[in-house]
Coordinates of N, CA and C in Angstrom, one line a residue:
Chain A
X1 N 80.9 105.2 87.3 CA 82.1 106.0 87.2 C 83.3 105.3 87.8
X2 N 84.7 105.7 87.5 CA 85.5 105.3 88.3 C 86.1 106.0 89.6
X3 N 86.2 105.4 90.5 CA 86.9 106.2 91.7 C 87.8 105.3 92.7
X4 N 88.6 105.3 93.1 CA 89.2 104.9 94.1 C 89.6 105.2 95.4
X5 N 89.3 104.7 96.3 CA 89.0 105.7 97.2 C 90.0 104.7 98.8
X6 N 91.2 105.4 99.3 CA 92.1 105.0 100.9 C 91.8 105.9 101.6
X7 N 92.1 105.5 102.5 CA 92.8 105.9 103.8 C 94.4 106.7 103.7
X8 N 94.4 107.8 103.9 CA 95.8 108.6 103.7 C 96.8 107.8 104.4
X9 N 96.7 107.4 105.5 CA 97.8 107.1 106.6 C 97.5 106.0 107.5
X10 N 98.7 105.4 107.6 CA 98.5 104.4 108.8 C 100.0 103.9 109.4
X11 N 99.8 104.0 110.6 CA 100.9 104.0 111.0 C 101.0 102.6 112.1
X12 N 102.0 101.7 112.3 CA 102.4 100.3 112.7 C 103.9 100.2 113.4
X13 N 103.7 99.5 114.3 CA 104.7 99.1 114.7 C 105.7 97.6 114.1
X14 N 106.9 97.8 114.0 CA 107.5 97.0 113.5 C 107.4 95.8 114.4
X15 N 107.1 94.4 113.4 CA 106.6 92.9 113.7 C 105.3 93.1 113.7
X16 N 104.7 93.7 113.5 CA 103.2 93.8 113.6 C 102.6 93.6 112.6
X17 N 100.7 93.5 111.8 CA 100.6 93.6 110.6 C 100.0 94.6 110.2
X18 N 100.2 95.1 109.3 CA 99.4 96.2 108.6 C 98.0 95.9 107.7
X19 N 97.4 96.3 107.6 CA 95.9 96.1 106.4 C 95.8 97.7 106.2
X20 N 95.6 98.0 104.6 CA 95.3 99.0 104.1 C 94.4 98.3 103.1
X21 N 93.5 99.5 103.7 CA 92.0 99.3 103.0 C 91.8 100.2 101.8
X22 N 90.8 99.8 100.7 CA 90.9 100.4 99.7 C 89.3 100.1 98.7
X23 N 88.5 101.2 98.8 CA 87.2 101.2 97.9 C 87.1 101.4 96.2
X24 N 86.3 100.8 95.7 CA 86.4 100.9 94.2 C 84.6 101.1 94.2
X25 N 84.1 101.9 92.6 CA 83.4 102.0 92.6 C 82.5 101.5 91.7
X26 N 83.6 100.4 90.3 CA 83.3 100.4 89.0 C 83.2 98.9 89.5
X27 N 82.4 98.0 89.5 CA 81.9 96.9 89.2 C 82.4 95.7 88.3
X28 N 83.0 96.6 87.1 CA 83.5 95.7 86.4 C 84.7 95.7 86.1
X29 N 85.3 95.9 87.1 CA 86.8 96.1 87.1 C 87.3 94.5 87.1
X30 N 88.3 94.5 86.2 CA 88.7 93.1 85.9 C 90.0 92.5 86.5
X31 N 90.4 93.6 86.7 CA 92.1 93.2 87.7 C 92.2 94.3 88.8
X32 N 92.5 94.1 89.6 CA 93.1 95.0 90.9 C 94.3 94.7 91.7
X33 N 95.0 96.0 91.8 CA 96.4 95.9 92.0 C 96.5 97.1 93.8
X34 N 97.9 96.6 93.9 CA 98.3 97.1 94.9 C 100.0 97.6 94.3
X35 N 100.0 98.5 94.4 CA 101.4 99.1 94.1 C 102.4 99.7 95.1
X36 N 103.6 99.6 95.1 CA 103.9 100.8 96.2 C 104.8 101.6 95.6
X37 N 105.0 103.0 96.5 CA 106.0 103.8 96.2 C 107.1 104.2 96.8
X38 N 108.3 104.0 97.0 CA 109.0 104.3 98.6 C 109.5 106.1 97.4
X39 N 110.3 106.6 98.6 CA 110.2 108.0 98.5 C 111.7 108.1 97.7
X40 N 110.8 108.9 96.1 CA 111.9 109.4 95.8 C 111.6 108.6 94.0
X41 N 111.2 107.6 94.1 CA 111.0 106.3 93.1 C 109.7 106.6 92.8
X42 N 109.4 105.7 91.5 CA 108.3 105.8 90.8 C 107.4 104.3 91.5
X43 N 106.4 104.0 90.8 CA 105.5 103.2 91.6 C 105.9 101.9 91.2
X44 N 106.0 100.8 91.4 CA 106.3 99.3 91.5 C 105.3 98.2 92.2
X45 N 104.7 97.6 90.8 CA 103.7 96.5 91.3 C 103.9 95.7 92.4
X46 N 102.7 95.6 93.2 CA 103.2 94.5 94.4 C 102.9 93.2 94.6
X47 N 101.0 93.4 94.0 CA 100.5 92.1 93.7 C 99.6 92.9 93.3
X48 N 98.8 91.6 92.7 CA 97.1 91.7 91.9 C 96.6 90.8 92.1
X49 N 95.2 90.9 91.9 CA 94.3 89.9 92.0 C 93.3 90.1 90.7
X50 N 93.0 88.8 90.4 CA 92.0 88.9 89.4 C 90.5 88.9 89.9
X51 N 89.4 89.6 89.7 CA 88.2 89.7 89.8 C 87.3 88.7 90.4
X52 N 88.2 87.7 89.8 CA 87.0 86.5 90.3 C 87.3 85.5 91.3
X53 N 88.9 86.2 92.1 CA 89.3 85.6 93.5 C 89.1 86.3 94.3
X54 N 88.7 86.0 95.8 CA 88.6 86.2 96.5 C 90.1 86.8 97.2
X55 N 90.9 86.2 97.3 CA 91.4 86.3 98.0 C 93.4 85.7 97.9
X56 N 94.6 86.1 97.8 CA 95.6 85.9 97.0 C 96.3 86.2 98.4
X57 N 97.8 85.0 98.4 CA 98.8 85.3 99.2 C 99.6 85.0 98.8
X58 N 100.9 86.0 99.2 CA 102.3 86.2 98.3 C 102.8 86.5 99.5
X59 N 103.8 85.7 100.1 CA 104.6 85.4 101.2 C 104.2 86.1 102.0
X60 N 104.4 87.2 102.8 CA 104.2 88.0 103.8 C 103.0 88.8 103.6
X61 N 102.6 89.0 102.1 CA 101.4 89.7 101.9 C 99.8 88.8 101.5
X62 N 98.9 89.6 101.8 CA 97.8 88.8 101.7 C 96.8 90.0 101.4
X63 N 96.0 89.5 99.4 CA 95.0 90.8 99.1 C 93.9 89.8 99.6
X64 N 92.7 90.3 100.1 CA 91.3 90.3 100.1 C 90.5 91.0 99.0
X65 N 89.5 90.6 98.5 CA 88.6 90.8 97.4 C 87.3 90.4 98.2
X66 N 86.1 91.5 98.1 CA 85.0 91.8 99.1 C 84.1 92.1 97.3
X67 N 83.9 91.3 96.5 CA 83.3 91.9 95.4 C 82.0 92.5 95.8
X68 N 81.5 92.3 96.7 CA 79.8 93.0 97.2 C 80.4 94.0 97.4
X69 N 81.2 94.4 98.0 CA 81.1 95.7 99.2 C 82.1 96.1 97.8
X70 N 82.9 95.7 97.5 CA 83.9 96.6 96.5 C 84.7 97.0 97.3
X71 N 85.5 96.1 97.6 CA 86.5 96.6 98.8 C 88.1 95.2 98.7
X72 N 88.7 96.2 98.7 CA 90.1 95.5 98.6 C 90.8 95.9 99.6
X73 N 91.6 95.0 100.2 CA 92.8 95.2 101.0 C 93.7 94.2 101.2
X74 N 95.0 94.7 101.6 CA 96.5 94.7 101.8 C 96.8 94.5 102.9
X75 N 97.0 92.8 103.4 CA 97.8 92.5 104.9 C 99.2 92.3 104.4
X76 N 99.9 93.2 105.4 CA 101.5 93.0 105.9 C 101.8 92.1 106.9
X77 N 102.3 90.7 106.7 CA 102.4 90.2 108.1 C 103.6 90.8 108.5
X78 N 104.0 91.0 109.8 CA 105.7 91.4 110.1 C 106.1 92.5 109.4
X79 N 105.4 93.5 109.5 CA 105.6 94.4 108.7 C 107.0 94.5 109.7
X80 N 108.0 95.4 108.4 CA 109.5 95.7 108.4 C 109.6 97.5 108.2
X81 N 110.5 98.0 108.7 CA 110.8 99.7 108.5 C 111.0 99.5 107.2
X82 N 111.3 98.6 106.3 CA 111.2 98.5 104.9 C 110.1 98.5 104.1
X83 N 109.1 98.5 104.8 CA 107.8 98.6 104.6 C 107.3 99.9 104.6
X84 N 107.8 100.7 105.3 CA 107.3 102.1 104.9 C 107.1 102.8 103.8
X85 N 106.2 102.9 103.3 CA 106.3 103.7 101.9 C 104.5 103.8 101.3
X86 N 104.6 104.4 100.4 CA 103.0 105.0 99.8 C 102.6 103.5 99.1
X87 N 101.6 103.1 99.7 CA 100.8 101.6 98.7 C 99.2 102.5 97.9
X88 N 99.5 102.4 96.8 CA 97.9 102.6 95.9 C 97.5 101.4 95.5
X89 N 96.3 101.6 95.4 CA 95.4 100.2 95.2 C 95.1 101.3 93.7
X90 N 94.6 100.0 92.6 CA 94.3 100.8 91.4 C 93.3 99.7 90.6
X91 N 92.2 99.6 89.9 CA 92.0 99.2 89.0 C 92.1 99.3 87.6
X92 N 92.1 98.2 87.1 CA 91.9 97.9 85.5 C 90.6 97.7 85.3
X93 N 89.8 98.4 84.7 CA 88.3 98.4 84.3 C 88.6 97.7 82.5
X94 N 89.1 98.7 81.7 CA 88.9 98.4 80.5 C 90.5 97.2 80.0
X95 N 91.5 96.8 79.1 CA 92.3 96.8 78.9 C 93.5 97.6 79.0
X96 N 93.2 99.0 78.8 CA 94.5 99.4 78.6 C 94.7 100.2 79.8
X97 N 94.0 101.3 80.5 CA 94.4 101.8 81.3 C 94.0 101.6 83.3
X98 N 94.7 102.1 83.5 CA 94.5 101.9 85.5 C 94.2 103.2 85.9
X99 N 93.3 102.7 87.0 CA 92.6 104.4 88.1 C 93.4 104.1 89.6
X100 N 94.0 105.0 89.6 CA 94.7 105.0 91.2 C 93.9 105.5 92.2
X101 N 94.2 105.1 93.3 CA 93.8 106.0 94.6 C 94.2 107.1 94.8
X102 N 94.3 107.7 95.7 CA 95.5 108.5 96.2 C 96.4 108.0 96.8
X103 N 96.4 107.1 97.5 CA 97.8 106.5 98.4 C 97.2 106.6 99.3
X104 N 97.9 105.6 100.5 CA 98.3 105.1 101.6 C 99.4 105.4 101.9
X105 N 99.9 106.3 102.8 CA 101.2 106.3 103.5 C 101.4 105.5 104.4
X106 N 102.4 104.7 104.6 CA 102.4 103.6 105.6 C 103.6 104.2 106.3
X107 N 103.3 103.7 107.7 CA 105.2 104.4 108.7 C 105.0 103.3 109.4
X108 N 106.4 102.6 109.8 CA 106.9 101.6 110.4 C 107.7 102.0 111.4
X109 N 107.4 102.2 112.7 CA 108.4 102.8 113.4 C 109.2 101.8 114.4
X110 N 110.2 101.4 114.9 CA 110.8 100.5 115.4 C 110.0 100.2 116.9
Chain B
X1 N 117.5 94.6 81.8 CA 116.9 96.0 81.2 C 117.1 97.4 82.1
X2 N 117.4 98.5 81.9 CA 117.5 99.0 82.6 C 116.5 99.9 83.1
X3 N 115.1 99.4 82.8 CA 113.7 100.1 83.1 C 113.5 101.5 82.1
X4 N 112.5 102.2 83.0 CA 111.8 102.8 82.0 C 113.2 104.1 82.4
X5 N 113.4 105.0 81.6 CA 114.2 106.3 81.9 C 113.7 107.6 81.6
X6 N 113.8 108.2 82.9 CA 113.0 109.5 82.3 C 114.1 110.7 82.7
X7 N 114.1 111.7 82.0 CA 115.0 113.2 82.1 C 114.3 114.5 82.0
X8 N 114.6 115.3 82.7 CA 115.7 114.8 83.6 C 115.2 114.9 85.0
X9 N 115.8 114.6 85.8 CA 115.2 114.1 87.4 C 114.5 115.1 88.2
X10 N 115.0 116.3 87.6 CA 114.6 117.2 88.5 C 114.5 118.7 87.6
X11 N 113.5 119.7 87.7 CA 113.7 120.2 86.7 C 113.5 121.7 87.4
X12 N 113.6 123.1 87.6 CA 113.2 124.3 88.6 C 113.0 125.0 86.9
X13 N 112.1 125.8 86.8 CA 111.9 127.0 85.4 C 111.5 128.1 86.2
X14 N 111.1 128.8 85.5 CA 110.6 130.1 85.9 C 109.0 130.1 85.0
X15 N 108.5 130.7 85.3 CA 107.2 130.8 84.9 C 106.9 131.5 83.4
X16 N 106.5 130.8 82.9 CA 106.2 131.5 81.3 C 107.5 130.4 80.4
X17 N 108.6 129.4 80.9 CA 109.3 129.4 80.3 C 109.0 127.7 79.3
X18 N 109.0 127.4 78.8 CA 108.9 125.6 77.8 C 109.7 125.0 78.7
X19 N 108.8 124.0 78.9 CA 109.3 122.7 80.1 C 109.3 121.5 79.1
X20 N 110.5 120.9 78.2 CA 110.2 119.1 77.7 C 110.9 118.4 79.2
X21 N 109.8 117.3 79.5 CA 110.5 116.0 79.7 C 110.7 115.1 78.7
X22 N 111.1 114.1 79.4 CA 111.7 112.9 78.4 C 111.3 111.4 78.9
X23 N 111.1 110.5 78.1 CA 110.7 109.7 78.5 C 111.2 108.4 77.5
X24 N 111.9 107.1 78.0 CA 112.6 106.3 77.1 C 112.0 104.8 77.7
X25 N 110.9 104.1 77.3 CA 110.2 103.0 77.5 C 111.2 101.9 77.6
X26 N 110.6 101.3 78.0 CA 111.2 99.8 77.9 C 110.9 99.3 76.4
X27 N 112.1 98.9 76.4 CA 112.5 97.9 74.9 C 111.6 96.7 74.5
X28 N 110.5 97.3 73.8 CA 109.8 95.8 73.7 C 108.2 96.3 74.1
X29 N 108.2 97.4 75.0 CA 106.7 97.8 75.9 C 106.0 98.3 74.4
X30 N 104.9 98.3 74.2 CA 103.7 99.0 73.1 C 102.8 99.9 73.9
X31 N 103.1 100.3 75.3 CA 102.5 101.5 75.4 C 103.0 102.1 76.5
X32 N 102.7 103.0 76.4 CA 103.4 104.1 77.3 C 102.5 105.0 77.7
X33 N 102.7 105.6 78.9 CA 101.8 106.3 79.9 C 102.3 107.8 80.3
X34 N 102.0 108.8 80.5 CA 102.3 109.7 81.0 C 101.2 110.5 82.1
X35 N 102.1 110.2 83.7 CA 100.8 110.7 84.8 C 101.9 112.2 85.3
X36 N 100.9 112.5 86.0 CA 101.4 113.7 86.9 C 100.7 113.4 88.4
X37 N 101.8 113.5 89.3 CA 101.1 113.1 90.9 C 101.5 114.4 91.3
X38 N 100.5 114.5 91.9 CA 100.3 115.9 93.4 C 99.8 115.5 94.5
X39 N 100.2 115.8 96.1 CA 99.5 115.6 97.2 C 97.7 115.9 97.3
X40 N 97.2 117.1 96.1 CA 96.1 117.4 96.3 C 94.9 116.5 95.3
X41 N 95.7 116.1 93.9 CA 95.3 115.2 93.1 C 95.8 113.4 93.0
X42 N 96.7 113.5 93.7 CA 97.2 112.1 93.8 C 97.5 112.1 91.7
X43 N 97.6 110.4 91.6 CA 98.1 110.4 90.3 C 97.2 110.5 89.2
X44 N 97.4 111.3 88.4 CA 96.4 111.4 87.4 C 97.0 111.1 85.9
X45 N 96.5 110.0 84.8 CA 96.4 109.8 83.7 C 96.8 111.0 82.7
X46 N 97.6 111.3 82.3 CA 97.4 112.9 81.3 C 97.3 112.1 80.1
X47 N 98.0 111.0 79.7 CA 97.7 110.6 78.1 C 98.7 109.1 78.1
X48 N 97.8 108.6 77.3 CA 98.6 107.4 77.0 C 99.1 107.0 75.4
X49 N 99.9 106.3 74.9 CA 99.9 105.9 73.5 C 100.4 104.4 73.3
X50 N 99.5 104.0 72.1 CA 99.8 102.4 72.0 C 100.8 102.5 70.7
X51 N 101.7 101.7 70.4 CA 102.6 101.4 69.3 C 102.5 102.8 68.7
X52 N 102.9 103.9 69.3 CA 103.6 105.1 69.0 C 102.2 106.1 68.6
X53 N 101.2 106.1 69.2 CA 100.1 106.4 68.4 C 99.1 106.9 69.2
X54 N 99.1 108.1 69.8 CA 98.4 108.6 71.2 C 96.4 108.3 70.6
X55 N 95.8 107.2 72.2 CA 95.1 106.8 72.2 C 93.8 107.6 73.0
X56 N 94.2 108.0 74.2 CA 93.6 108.9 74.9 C 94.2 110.4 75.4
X57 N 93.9 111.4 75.4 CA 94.8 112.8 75.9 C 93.9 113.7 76.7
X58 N 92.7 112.8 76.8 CA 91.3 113.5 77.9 C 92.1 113.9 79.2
X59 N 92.9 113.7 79.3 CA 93.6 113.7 81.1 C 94.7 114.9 80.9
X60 N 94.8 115.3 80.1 CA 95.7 116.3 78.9 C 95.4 117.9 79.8
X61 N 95.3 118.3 81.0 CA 94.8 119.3 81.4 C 94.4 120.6 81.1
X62 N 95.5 120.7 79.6 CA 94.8 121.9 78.6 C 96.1 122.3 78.0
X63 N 95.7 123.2 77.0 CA 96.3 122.9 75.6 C 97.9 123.5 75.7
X64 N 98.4 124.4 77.1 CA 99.4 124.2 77.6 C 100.7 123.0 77.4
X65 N 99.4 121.6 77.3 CA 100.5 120.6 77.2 C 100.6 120.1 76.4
X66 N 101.3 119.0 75.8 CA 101.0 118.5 74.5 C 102.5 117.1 74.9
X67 N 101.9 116.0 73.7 CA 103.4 114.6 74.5 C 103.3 114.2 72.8
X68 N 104.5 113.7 72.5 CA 104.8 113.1 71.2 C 105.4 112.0 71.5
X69 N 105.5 111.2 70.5 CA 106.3 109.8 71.3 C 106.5 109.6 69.1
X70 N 107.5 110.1 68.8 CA 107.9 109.6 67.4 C 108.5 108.7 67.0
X71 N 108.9 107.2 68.0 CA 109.1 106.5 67.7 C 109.1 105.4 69.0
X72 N 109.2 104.4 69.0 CA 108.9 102.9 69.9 C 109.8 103.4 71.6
X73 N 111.3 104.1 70.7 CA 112.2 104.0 72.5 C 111.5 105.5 72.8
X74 N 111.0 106.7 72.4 CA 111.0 107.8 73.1 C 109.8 108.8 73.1
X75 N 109.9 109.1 73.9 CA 108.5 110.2 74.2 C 108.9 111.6 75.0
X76 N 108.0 112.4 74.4 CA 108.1 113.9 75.2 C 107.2 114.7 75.7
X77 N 106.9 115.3 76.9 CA 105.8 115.8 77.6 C 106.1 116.9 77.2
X78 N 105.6 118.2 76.9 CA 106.2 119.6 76.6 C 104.7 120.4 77.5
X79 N 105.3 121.3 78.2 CA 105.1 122.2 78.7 C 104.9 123.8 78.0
X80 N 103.7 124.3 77.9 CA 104.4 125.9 77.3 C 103.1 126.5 77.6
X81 N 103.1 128.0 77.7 CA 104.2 128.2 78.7 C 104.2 127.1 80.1
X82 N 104.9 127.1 81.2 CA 104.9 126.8 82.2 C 104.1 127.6 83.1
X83 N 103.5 127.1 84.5 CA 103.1 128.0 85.6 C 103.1 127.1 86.4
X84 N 103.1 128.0 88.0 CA 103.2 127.4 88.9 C 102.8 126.3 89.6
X85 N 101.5 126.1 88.9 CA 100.6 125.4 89.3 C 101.0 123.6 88.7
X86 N 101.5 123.7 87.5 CA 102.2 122.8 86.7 C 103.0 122.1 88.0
X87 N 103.7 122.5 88.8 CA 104.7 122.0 89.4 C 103.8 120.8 90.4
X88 N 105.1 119.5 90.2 CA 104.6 118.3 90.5 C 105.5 117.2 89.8
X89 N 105.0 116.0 89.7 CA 105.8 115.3 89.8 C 105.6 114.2 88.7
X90 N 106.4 114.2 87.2 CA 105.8 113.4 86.4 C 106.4 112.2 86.1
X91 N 105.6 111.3 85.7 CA 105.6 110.1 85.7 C 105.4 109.7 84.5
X92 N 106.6 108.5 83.8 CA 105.9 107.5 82.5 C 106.5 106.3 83.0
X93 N 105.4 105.6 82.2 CA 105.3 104.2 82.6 C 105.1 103.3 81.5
X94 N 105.5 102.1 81.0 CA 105.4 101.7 79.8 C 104.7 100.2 80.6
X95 N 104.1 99.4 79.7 CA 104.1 98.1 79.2 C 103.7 97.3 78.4
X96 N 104.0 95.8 78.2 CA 103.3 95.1 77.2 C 102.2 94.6 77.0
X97 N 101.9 94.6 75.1 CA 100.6 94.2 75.1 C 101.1 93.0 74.9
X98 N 100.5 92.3 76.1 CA 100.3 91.0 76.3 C 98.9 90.1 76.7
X99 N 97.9 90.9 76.7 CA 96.6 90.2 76.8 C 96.5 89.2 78.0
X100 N 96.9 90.1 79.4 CA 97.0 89.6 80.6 C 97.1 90.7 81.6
X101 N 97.0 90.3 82.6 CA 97.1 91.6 83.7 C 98.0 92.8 83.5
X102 N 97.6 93.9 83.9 CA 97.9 95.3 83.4 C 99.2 95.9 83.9
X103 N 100.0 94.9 83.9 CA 101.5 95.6 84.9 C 102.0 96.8 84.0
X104 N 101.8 97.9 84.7 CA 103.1 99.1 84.3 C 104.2 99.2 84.8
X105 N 105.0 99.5 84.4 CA 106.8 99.5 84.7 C 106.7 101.4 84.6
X106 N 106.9 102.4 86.2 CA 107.5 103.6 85.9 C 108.3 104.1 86.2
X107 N 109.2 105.2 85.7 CA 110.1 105.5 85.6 C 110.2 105.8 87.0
X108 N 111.3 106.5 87.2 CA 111.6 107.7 88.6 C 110.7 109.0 88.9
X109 N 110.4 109.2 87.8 CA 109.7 110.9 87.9 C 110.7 111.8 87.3
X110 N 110.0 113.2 86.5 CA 111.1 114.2 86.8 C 110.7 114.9 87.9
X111 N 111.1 115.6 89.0 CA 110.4 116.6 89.6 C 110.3 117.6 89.2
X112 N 109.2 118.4 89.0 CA 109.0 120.2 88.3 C 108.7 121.0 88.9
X113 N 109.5 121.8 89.3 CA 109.0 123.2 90.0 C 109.2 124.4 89.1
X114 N 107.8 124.9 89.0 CA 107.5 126.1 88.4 C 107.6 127.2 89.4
X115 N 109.0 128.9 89.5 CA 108.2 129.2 90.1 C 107.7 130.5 89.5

């Protein structure tokens, strides 16, 4: 089946880093994404990773890929009060469609 | 481009009344998405369609709803009647078939309050 499964909340201090963690359940999920949402806006890609990496960095951000445990996650280095906002992790299992989490709310407090 | 556009941003009905949103893809996208997010369901799938041509509507929560998309720029969620429970926050999202990673592009939302 598909399921995705966060952590509602996590809260950071600004310069610090954040990791939001994120479970899947479907094995053969072929792409995995991280998306965010700041308030008010619709969702906006952040990064992906493809299945068969481990592991992807995109300047300040860094996904991990755990294919045993089925486990994805999201480092913020330096996270910024611009950082604040809802991150879903989501898979692509088949071609066309994506399974979201629920979200991560993230707060950056100075 | 000026992204995906959806109408209208914010919507208040009364209950029992026809709710259309609107929904205007990106120029060029071959599919298009329609979700509804809530704090207690997070985002859920209601229906998708590829080159104008609804593929899945399992997510379609019941016969209340119904989405047309009669041509490449536009699509419509319709509501009927409306109820409270409806209220929440919808979402379309378009992108290309490009036989590569699954990026969606979504709109703003309309927000819906039924009350």
């Amino acid at each position: 089946g598909e399921d995705v499964e966060q952590s509602l909340f996590l809260s950071v201090r600004e310069g610090d880093s954040s990791v939001i963690n994120c479970t899947y359940t479907d094995s053969s999920s072929t792409y995995l994404y991280w998306y965010k949402q700041e308030p008010g806006a619709g969702l906006q890609l952040l990064t992906y990773i493809f299945s068969n990496m481990d592991m992807k960095q995109d300047q300040r951000l860094t996904v991990l890929l755990n294919k045993k445990d089925k486990h994805l996650s999201l480092r913020i280095a330096d996270t910024q009060t611009g950082d604040s906002a809802i991150y879903f992790c989501a898979e692509s299992i088949g071609y066309s469609t994506l399974t979201f989490g629920k979200g991560t709310m993230l707060l950056v407090s100075p | 481009d000026a992204g995906v556009i959806q109408s209208p941003r914010h919507e208040v009905t009364e209950m029992g009344q026809e709710v259309t949103l609107r929904c205007k893809p990106i120029s060029g996208h071959d599919y298009l998405f329609w979700y509804r997010q809530t704090m207690m369901r997070g985002l859920e799938l209601l229906i998708y369609f590829n080159n104008n041509v609804p593929i899945d509507d399992s997510g379609m929560p019941e016969d209340r709803f119904s989405a047309k998309m009669p041509n490449a720029s536009f699509s419509t969620l319709k509501i009927q009647p409306s109820e409270p429970r409806d209220s929440a926050v919808y979402f379309c999202a378009s992108r290309m078939d490009r036989g590569t990673y699954n990026e969606q592009f979504f709109g703003p939302g309309t927000r819906l309050t039924v009350l």
